[in-house]
Short mmCIF file of C-alpha atoms in Angstrom, two decimals:
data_model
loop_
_atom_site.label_atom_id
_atom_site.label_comp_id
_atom_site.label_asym_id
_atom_site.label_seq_id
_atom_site.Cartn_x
_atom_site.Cartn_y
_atom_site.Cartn_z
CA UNK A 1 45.35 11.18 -95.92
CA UNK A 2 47.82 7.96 -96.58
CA UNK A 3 49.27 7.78 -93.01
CA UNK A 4 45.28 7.81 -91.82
CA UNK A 5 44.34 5.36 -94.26
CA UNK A 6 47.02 3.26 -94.02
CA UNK A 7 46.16 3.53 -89.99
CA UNK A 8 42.53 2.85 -90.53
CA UNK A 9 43.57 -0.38 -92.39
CA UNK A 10 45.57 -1.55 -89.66
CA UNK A 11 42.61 -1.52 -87.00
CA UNK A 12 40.64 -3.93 -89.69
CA UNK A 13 39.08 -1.10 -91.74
CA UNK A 14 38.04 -1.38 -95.18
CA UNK A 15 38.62 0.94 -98.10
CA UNK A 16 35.10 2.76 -98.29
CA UNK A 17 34.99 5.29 -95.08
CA UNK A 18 38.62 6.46 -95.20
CA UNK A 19 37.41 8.92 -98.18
CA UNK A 20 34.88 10.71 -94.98
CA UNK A 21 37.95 11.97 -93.50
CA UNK A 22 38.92 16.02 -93.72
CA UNK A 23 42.09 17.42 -92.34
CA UNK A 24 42.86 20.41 -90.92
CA UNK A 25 46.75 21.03 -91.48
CA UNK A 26 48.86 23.50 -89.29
CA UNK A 27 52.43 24.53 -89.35
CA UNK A 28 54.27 23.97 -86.02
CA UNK A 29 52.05 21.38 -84.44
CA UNK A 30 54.34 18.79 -82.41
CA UNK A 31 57.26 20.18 -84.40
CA UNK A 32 60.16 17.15 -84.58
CA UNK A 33 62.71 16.13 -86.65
CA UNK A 34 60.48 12.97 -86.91
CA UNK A 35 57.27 13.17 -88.66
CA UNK A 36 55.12 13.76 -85.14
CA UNK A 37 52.33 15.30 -86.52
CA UNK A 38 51.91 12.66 -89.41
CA UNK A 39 51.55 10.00 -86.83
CA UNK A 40 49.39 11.96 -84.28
CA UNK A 41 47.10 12.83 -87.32
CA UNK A 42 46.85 9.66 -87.96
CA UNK A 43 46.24 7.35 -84.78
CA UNK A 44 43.50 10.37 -84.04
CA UNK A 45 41.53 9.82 -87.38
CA UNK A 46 41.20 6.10 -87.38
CA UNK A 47 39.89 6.38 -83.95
CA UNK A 48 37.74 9.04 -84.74
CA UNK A 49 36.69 6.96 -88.15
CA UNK A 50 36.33 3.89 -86.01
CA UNK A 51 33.89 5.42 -83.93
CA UNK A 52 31.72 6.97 -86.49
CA UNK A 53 31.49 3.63 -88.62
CA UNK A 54 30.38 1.98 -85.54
CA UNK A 55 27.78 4.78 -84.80
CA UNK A 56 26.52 4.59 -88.17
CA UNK A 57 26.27 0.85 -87.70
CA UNK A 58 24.08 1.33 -84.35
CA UNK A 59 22.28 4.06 -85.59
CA UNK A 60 21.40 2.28 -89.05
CA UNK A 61 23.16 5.54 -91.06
CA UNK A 62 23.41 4.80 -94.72
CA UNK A 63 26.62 6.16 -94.59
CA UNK A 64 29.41 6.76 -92.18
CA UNK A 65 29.48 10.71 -90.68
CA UNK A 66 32.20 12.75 -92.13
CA UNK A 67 35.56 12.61 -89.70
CA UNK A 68 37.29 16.17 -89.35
CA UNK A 69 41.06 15.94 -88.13
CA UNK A 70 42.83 19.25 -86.65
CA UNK A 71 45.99 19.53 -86.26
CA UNK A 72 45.34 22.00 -83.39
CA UNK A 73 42.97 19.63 -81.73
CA UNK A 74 45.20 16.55 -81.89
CA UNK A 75 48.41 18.63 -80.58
CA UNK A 76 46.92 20.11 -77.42
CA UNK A 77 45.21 16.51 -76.78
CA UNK A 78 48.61 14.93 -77.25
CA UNK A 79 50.03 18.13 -74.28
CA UNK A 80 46.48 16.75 -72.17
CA UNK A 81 48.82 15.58 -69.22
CA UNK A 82 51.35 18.82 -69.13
CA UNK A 83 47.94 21.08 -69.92
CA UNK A 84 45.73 20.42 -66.67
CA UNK A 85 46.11 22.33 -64.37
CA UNK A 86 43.98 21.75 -60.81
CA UNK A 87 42.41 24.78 -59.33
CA UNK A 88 45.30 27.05 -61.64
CA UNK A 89 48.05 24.69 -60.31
CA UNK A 90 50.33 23.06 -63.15
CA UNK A 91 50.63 19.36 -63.06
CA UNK A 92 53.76 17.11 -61.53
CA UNK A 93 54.93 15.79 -64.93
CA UNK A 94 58.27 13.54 -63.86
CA UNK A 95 59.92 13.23 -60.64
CA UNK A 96 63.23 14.71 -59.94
CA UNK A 97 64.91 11.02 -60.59
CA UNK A 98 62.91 10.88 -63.72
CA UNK A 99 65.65 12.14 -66.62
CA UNK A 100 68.51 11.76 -68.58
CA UNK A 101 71.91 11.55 -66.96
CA UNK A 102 75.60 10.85 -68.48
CA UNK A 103 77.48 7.83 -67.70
CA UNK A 104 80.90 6.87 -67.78
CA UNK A 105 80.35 6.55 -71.82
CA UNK A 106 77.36 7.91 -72.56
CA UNK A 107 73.78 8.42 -71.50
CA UNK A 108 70.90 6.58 -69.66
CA UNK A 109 67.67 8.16 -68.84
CA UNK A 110 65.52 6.67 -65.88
CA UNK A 111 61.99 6.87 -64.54
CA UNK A 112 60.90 7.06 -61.16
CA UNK A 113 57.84 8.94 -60.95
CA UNK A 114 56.29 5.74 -58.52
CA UNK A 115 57.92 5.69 -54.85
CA UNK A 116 58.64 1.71 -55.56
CA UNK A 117 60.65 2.80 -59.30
CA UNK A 118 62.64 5.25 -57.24
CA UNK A 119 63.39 2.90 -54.37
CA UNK A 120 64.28 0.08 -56.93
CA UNK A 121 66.22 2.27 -58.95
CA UNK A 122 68.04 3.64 -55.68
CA UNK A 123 68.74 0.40 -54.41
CA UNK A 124 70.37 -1.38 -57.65
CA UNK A 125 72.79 1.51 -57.48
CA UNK A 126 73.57 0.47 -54.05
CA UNK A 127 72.29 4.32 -52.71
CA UNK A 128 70.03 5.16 -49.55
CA UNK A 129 66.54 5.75 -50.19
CA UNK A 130 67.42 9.94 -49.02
CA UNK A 131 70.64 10.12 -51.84
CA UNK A 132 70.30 13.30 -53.22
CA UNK A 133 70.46 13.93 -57.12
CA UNK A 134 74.22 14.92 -57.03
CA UNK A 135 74.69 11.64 -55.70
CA UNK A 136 72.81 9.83 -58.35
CA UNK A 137 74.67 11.61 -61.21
CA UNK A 138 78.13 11.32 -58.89
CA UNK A 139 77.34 7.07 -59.10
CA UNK A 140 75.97 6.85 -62.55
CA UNK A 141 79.24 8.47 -63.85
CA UNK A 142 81.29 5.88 -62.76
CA UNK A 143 79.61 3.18 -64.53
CA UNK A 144 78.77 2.06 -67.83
CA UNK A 145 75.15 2.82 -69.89
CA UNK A 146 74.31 -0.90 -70.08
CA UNK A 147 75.50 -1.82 -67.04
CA UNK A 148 73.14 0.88 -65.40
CA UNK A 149 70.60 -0.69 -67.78
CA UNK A 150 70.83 -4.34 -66.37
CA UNK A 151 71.53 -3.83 -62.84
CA UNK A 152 68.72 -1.17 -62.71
CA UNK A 153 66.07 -3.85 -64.87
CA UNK A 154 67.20 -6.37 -62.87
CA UNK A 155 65.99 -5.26 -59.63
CA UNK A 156 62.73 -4.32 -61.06
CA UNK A 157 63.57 -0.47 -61.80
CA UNK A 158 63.64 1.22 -65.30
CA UNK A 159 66.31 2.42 -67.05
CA UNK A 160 67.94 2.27 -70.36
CA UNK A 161 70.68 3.50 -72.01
CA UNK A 162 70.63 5.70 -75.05
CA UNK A 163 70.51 3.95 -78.21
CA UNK A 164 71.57 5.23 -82.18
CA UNK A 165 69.00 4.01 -84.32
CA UNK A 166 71.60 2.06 -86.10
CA UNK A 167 72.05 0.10 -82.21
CA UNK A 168 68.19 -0.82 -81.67
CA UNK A 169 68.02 -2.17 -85.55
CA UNK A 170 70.84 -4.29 -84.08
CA UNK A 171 69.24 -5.36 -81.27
CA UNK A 172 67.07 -8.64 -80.91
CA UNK A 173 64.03 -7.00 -79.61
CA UNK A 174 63.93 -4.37 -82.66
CA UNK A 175 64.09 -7.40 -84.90
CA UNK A 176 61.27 -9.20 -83.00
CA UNK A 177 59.35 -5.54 -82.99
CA UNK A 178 59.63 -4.96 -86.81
CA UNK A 179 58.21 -8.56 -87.47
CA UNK A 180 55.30 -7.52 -85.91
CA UNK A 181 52.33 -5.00 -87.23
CA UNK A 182 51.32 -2.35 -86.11
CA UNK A 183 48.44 -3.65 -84.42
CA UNK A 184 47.94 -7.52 -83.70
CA UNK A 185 44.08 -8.39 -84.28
CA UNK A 186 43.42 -12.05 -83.34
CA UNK A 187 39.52 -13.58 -83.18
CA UNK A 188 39.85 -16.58 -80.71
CA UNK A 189 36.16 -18.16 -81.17
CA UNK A 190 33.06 -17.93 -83.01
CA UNK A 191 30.99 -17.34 -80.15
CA UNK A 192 28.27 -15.23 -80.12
CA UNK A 193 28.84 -11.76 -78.82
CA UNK A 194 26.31 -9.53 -77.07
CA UNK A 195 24.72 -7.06 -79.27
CA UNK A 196 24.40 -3.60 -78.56
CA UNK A 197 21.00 -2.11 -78.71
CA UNK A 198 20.10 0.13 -81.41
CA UNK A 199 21.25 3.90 -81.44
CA UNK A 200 18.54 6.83 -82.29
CA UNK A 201 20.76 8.90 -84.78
CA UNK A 202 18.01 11.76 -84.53
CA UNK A 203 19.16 11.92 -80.42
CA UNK A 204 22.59 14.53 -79.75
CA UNK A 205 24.93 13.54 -79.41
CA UNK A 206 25.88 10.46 -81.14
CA UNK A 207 27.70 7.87 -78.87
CA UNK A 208 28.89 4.83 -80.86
CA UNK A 209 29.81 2.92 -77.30
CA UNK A 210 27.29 3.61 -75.99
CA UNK A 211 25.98 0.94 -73.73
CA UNK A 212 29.32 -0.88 -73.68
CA UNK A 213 30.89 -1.72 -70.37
CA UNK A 214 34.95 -1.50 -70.49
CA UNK A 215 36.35 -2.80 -67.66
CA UNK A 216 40.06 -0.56 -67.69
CA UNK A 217 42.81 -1.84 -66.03
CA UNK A 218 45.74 0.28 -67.19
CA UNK A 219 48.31 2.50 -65.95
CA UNK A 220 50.19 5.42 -67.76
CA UNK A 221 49.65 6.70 -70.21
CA UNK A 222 48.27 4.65 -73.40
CA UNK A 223 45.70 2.64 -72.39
CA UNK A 224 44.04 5.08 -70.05
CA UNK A 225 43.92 7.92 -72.93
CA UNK A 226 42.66 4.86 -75.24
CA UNK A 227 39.94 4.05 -72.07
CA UNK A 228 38.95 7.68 -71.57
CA UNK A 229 38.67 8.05 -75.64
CA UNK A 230 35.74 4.98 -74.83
CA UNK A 231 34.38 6.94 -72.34
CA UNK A 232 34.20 10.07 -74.42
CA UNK A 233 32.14 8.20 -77.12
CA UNK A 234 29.59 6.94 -73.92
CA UNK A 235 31.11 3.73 -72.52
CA UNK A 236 30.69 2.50 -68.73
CA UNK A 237 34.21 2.73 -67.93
CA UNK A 238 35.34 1.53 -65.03
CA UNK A 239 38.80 1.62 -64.12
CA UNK A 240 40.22 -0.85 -61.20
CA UNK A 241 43.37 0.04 -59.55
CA UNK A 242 44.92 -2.67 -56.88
CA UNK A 243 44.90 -0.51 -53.41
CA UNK A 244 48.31 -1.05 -53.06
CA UNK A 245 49.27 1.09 -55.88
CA UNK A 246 47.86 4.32 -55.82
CA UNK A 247 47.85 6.56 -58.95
CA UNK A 248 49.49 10.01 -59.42
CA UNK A 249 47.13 12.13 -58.72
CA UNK A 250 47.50 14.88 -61.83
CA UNK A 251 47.99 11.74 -64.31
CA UNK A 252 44.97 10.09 -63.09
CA UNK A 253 42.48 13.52 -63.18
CA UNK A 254 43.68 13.89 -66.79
CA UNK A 255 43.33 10.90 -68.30
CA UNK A 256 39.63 10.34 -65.94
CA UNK A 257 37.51 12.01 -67.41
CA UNK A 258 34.34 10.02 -68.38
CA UNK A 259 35.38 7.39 -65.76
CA UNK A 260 34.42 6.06 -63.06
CA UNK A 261 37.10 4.78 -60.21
CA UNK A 262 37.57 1.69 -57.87
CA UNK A 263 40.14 -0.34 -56.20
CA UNK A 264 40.16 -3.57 -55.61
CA UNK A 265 42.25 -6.69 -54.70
CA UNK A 266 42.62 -9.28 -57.19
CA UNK A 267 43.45 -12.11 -54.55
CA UNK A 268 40.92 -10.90 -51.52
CA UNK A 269 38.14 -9.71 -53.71
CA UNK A 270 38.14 -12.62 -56.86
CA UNK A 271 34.14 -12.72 -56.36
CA UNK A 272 33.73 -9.36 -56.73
CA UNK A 273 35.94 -8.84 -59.63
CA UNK A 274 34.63 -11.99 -61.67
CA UNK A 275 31.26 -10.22 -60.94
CA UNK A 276 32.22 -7.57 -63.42
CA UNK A 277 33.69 -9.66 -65.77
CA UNK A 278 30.66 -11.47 -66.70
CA UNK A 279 28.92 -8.34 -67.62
CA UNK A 280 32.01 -6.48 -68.95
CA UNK A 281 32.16 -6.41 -73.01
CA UNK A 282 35.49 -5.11 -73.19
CA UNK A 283 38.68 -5.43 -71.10
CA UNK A 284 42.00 -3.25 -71.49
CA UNK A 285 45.05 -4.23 -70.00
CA UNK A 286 48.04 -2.27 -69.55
CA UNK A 287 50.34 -4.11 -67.36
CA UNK A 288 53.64 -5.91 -68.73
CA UNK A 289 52.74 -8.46 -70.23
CA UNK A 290 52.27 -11.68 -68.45
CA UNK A 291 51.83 -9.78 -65.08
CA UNK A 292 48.45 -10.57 -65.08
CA UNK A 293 48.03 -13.90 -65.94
CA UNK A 294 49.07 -15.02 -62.58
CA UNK A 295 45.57 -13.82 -61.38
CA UNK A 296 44.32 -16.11 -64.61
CA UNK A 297 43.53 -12.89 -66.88
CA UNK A 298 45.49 -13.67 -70.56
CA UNK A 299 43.48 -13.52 -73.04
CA UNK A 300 42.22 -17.05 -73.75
CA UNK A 301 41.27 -17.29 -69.85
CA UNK A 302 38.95 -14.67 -70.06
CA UNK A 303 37.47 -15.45 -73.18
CA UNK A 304 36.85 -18.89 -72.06
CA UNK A 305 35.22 -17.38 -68.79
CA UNK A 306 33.15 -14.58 -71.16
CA UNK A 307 32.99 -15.65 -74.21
CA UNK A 308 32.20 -12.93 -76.32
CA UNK A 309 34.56 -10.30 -74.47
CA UNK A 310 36.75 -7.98 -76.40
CA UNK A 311 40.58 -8.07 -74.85
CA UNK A 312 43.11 -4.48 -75.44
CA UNK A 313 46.44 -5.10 -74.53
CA UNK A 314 49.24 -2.15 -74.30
CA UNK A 315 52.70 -2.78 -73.51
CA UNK A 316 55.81 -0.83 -73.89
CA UNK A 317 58.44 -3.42 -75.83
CA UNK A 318 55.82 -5.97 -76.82
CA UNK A 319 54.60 -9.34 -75.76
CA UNK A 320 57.65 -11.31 -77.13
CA UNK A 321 61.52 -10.88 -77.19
CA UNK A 322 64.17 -10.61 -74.52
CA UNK A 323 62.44 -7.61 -73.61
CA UNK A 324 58.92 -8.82 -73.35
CA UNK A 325 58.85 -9.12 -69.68
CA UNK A 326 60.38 -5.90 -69.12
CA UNK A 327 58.93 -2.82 -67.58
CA UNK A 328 58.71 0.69 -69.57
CA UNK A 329 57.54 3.93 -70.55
CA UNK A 330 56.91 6.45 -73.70
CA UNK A 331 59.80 8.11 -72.61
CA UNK A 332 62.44 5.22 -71.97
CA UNK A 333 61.20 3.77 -75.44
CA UNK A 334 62.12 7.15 -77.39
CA UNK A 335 65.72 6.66 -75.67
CA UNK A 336 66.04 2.71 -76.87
CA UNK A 337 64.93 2.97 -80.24
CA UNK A 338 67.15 5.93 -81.62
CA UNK A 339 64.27 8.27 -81.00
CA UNK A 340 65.92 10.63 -78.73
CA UNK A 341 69.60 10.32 -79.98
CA UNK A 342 67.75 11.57 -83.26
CA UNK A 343 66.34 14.25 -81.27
CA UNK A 344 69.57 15.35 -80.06
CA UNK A 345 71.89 17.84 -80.83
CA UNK A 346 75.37 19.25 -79.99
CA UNK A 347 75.77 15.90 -77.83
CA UNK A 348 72.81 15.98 -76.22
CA UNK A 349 69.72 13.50 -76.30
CA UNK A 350 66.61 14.81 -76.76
CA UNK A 351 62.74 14.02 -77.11
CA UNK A 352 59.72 14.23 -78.95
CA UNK A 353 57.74 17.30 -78.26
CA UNK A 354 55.28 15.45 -76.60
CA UNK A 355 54.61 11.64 -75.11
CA UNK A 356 53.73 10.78 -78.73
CA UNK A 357 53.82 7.24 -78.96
CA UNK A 358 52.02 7.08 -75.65
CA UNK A 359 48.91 8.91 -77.12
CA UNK A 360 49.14 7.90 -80.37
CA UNK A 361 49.27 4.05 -79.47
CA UNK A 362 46.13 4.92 -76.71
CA UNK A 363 43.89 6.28 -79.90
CA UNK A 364 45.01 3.37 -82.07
CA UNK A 365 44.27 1.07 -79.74
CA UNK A 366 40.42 2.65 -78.83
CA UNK A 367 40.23 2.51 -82.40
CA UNK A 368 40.66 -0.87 -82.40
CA UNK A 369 38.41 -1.96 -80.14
CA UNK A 370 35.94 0.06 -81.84
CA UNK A 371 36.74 -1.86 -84.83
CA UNK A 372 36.18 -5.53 -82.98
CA UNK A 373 32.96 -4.14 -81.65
CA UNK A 374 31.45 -3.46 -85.41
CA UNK A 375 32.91 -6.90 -86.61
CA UNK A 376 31.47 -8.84 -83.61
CA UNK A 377 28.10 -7.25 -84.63
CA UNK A 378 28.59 -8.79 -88.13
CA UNK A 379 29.66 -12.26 -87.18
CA UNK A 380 30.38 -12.50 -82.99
CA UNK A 381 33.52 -13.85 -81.87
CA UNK A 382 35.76 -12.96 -78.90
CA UNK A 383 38.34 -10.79 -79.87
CA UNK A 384 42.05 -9.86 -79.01
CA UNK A 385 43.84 -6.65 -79.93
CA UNK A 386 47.37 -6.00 -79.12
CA UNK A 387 49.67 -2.74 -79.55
CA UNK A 388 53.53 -1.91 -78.39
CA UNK A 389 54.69 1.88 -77.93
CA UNK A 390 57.78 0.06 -79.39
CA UNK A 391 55.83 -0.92 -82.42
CA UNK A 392 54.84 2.68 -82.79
CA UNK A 393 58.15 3.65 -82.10
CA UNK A 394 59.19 2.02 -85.72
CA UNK A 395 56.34 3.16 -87.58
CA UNK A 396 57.13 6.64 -86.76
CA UNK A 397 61.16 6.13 -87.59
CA UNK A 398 61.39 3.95 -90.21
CA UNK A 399 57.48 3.90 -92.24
CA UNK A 400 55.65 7.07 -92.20
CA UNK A 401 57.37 9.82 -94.52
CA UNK A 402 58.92 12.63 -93.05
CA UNK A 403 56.66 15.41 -92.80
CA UNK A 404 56.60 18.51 -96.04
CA UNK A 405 56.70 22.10 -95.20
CA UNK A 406 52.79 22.97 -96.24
CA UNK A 407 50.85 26.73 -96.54
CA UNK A 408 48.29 25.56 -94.54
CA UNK A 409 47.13 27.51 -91.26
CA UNK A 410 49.73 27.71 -88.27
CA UNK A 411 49.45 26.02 -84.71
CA UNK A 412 49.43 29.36 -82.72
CA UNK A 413 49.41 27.62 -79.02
CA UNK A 414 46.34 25.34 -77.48
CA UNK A 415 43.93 27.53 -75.99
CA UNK A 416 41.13 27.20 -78.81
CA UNK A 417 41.43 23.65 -77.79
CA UNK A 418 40.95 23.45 -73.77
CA UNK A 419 38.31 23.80 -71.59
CA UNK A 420 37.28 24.71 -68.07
CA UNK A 421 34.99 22.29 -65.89
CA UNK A 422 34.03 22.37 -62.19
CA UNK A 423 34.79 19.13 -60.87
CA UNK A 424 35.40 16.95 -57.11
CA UNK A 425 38.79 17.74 -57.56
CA UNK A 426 38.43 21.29 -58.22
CA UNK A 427 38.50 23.59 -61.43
CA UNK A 428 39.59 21.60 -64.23
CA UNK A 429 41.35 23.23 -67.10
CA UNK A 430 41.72 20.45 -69.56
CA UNK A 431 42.54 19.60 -73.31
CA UNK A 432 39.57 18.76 -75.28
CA UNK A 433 38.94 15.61 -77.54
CA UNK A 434 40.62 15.51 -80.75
CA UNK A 435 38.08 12.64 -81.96
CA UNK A 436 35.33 14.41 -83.71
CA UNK A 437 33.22 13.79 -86.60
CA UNK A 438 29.88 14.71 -87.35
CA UNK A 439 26.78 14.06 -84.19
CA UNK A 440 29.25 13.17 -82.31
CA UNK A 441 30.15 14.70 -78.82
CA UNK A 442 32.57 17.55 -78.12
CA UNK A 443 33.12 16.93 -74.70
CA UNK A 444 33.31 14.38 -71.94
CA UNK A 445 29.86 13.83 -69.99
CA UNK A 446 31.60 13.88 -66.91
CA UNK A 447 34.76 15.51 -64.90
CA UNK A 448 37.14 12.97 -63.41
CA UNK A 449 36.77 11.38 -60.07
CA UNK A 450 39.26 11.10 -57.02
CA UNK A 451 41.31 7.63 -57.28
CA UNK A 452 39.43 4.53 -56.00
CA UNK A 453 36.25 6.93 -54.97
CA UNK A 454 33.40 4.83 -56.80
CA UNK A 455 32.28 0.96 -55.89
CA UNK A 456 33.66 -1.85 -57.78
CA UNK A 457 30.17 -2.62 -59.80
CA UNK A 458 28.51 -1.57 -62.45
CA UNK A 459 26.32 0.82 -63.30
#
């Protein structure tokens, strides 16, 4: 119960509802040398607690509905993206150039999964766009880690070289990281926000967000499990994708359920997207920071354009330090920040049993918005919320105590935890919500769409 309340506080809650929470504890859940399940417990029950205070707000409850956490739940949820499977296919998790590889003294790991990371990452290592993986290893063994790790960033690719933990708490962008909390809440005006209307708490099931129009402009993998967390607990989502830059296809069923889909081009089709802006209530970003504010989207610009409006920001290293404008992912982060050399063994990296601080920052940061959603119905104000996977990255090596051997229950594999839906992409076999607490739903209301399948408006 610490790590969740000391997670609840963090999101802005107070001391009162944290004592509604029940966990459910089992042996071998995300087994790590790092304390996994601790942190996935956690993120999962303040979001779960955020969402029941604020139904209990709507619904006029005299007190909030008890929050039940299991372990089983929150470890198949945090599998949701290696767990679908399409029509009994298994998903595409990482593309071949996606992975570790040695260097002339030590390791790197890179992504590619996006045909423009591979053909970045292909061209700063002076390769044709056809090299085959022995090629990639052959060049990548003649250089050093943090050259590959400049020359790669540089042209826009990702990579980075494996890091002790002892070499990130050297490194200026840990120091900038740990100076940080866990999650940045900032109110930027005293406007008045929109209220939501009254929920009937005698009507199943409860849906605290209900009514609230998120307008979800993220990518992999935190802020669209954060977004489809929203939609879970009955939010318009709508998430718009540029039509450039199509979405994998297995990433974006699994984290689409509850959603609806659109493209749509910031620079050809301003009218249409200020459109939804002025009826929007909450906006998530998940773009490097800084990438949109070109297209006048930071914060302050869109609270001055709807006031009221509660901003979600997700980045991987932050929005400060050398690294601030850099791209990244769950998995490059473990490699940076000691995770996977702790991971490791025999000379080996290794990695978290799952994309842990991907999920965990997406429910942190739904539970955050949550949270500026209740506090704008006590006293209004547009509201900005900001999370780092690299700022979860320290909380789960150097704050949260190591996990204790318990005689609780034991994880014996997900399948009490998925489900089977018919949907347009086919038969759905997914991972259900881990956010649960009493009235509220079990389920999505609503399989995932094909990408960029639904008009850019409202419902």
């Amino acid at each position: 119960m610490t790590d969740i309340k000391y997670a609840w506080s963090v999101v802005g809650g107070g001391p009162g509802p944290a004592e509604r929470v029940t966990t459910v504890v089992r042996e071998g859940a995300l087994a790590a040398r790092l304390p996994v399940r601790r942190l996935a417990r956690a993120c999962v029950g303040a979001c779960a607690l955020a969402a029941a205070e604020l139904g209990a707000r709507r619904a006029g409850l005299a007190e909030v509905p008890e929050v039940r956490v299991d372990d089983g739940a929150v470890a198949t949820a945090f599998h949701s993206e290696r767990l679908l499977q399409v029509d009994g296919r298994a998903p595409v998790v990482f593309a071949p150039l996606s992975r570790f590889w040695r260097t002339a003294d030590g390791w790197v790991r890179t992504h590619a999964n996006y045909p423009h990371h591979r053909a970045r990452l292909l061209g700063a290592l002076g390769l044709p766009a056809d090299a085959p993986l022995e090629a990639v290893a052959a060049r990548l063994t003649e250089l050093p880690a943090l050259e590959v790790e400049e020359t790669v960033c540089g042209a826009g690719g990702l990579a980075v070289a494996l890091r002790t933990p002892e070499q990130w708490a050297a490194h200026e962008q840990a120091a900038e990281v740990a100076a940080r909390p866990l999650v940045e809440r900032e109110r930027l005006d005293s406007v008045h926000a929109r209220m939501l209307p009254a929920l009937d708490a005698a009507t199943a099931p409860l849906l605290p967000a209900a009514g609230l129009r998120v307008l979800d402009l993220t990518r992999v993998l935190a802020g669209p499990v954060a977004t489809r967390t929203l939609a879970l607990l009955g939010a318009d989502v709508l998430r718009v994708d540029a039509p450039h830059l199509p979405e994998l296809a297995d990433q974006h069923a699994d984290t689409g359920f509850g959603k609806r889909s659109a493209t749509l081009d910031l620079t050809a089709d301003r009218d249409t997207f200020e459109e939804l802006l002025a009826s929007a209530d909450v906006v998530v970003t998940g773009y490097r920071p800084g990438t949109l504010d070109r297209f006048g989207l930071s914060p302050r610009a869109l609270a001055e354009r709807r006031p009221g409006l509660v901003m979600a920001q997700v980045s991987a290293w932050g929005a400060y330090g050398p690294w601030g404008g850099r791209r990244g992912f769950d998995s490059l982060v473990q490699v940076a920040t000691g995770i996977a050399a702790t991971e490791g063994s025999a000379g080996q990296p290794g990695a978290l049993p799952a994309q842990a601080l991907d999920h965990g920052t997406g429910y942190l940061l739904a539970a955050a918005v949550l949270r500026a959603v209740t506090e704008q119905s006590y006293d209004g104000g547009s509201r900005l919320v900001r999370l780092a996977l690299a700022r979860t990255a320290r909380w789960l090596t150097d704050e949260i105590r190591p996990d204790r051997a318990t005689d609780g229950l034991t994880y014996e594999g997900p399948d009490a935890w998925l489900a089977e839906t018919d949907s347009p992409l086919g038969r759905l076999r997914h991972a259900l919500p881990p956010v649960s607490f009493t009235g509220g739903p079990a389920d999505w209301a609503r399989p995932p769409v094909p990408w960029g399948s639904d008009p850019a408006a409202w419902r």
